[in-house]
Coordinates of N, CA, C and O in Angstrom, one line a residue:
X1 N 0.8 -1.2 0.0 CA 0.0 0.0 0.0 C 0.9 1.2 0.0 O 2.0 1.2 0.6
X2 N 0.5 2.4 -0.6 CA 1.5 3.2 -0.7 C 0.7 4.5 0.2 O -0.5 4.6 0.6
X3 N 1.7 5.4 0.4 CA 1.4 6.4 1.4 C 0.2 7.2 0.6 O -0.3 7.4 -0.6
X4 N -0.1 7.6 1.8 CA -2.0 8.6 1.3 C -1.6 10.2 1.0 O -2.4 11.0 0.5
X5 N -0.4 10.4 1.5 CA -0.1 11.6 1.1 C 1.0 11.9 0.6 O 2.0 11.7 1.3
X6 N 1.2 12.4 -0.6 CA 2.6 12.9 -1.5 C 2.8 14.4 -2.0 O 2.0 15.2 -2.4
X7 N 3.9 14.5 -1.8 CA 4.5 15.8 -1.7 C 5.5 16.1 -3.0 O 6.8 16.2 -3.1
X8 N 4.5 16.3 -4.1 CA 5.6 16.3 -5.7 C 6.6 17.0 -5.5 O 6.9 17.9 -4.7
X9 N 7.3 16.4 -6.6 CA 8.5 17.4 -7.1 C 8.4 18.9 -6.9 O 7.4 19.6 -6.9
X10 N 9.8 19.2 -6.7 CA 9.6 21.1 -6.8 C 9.0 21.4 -8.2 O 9.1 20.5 -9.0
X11 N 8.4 22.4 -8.5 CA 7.8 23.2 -9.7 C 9.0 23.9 -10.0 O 10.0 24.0 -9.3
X12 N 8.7 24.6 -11.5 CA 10.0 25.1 -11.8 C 9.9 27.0 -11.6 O 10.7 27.9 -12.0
X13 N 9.1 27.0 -11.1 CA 8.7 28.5 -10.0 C 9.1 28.4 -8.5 O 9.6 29.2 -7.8
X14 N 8.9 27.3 -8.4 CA 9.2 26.9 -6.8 C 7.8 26.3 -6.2 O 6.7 26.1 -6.8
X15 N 7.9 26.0 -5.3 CA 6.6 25.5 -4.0 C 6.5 23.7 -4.9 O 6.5 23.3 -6.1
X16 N 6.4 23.4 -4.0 CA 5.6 21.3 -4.1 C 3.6 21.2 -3.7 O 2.9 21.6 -2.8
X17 N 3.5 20.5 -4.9 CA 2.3 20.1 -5.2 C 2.2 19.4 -3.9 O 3.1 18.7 -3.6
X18 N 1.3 19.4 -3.1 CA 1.1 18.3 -2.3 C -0.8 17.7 -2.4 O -1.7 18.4 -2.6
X19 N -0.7 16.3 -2.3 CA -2.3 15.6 -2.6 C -2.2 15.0 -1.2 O -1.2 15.1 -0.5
X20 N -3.4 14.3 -0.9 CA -4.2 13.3 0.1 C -5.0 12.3 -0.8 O -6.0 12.5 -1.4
X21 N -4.2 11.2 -0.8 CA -5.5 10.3 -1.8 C -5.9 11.1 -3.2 O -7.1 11.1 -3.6
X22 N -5.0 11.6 -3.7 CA -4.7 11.9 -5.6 C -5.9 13.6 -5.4 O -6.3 14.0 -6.5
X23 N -6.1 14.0 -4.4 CA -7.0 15.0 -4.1 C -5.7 16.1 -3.5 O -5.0 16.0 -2.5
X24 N -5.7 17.5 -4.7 CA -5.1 18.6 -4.5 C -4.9 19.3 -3.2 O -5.9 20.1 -3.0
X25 N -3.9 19.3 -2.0 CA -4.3 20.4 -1.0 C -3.9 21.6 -1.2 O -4.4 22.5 -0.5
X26 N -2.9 21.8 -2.2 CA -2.1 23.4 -2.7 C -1.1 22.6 -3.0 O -0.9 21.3 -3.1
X27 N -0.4 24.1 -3.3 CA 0.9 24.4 -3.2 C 2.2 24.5 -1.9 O 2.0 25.3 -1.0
X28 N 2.7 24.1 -2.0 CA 3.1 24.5 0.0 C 5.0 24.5 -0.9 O 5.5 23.8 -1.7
X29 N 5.5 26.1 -0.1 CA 6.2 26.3 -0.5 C 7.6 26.1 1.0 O 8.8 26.3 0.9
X30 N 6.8 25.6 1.9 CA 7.8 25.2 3.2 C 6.6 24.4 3.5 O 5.5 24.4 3.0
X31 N 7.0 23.3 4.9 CA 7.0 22.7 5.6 C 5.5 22.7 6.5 O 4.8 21.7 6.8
X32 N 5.4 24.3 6.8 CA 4.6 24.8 7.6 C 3.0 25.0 6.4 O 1.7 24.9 6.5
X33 N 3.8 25.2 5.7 CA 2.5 25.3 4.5 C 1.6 23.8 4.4 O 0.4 23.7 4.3
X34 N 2.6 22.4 4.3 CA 1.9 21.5 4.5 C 1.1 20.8 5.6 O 0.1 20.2 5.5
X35 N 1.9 21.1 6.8 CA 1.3 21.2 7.6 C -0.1 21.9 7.9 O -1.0 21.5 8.5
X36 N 0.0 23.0 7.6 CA -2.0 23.6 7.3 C -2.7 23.0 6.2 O -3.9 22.8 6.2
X37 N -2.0 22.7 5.3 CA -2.8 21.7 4.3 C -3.5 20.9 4.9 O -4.7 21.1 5.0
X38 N -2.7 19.7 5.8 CA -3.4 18.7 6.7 C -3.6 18.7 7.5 O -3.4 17.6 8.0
X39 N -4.2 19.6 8.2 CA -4.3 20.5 9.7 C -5.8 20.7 8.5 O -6.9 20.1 8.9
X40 N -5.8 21.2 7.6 CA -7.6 21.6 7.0 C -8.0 20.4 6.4 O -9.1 20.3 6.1
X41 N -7.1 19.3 6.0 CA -7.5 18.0 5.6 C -7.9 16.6 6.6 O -8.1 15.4 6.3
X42 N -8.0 17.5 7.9 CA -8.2 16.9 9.4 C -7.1 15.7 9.7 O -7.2 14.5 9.9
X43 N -5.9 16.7 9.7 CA -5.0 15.8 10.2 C -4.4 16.5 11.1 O -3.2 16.6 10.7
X44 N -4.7 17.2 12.2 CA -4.1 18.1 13.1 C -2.3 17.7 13.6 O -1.4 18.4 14.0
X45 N -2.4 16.6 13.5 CA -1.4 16.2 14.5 C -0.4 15.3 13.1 O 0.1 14.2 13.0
X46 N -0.4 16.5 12.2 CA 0.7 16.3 11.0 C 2.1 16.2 11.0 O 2.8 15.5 10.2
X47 N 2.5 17.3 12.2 CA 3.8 17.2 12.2 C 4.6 16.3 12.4 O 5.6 16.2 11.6
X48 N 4.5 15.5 13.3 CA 5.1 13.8 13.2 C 5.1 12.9 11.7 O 5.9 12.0 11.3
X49 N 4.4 13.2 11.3 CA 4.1 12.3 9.6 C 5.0 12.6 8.6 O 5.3 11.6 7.9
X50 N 5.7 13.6 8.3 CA 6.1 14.1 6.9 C 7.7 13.0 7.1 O 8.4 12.8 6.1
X51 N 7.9 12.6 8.0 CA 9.4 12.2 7.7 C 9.0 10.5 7.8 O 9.8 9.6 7.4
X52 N 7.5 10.3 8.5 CA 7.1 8.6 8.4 C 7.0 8.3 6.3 O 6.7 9.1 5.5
X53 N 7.4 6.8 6.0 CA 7.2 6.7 4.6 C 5.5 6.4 4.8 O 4.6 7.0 4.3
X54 N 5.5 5.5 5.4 CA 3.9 4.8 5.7 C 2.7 6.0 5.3 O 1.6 6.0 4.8
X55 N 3.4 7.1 5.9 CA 2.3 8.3 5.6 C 2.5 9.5 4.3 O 1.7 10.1 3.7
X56 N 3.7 9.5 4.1 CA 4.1 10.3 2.9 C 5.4 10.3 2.2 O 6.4 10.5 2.9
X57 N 5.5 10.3 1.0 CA 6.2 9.9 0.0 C 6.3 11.4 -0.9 O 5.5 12.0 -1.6
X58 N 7.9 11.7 -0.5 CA 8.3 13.1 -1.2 C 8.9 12.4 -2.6 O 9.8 11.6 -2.6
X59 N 8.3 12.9 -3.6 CA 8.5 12.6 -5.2 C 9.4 14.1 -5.9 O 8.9 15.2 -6.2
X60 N 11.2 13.3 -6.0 CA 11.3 13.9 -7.0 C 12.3 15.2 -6.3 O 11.7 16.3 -6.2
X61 N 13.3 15.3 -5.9 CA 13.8 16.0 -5.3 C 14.2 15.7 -3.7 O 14.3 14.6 -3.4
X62 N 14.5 16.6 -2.9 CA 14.9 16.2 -1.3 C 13.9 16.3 -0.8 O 13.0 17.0 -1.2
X63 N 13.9 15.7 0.2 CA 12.3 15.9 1.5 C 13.1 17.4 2.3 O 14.3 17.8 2.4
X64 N 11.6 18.0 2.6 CA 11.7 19.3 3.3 C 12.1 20.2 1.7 O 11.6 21.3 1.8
X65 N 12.6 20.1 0.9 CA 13.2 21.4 0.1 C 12.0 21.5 -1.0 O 11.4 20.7 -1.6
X66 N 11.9 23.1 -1.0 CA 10.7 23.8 -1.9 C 11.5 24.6 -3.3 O 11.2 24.9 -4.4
X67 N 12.3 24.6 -2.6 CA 12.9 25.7 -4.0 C 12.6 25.0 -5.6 O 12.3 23.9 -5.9
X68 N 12.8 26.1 -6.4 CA 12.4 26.1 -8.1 C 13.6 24.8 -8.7 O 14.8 24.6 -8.4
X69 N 12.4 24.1 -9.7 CA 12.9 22.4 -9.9 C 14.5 23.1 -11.0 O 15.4 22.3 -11.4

């Protein structure tokens, strides 16, 4: 089973696409940005997740980095 939440590649402007189950939450151009994604996608208690694989899978660059692809 693969993680429910992925955090695309950088864009070639900057900021990462991030989904929940193939469903858009923004753009999040730091860390904190995704964390309100999933804080409004009722996952309050997100902060612990982004570095679990089980919960999300950074595609396409380093985990944590936003800068232009």
């Amino acid at each position: 089973m693969s993680a429910p939440i992925v955090v695309h590649q950088p864009s070639p402007t900057g900021g990462r696409r991030v989904t929940v189950r193939g469903e858009i939450l923004g753009l999040a151009h730091s860390d904190a940005d995704v964390f309100e994604f999933l804080r409004r996608a009722g996952l309050p208690e997100a902060e612990g997740l982004l570095d679990d694989p089980a919960w999300v899978t950074w595609r396409g660059g380093r985990a944590h980095h936003y800068e232009a692809a």
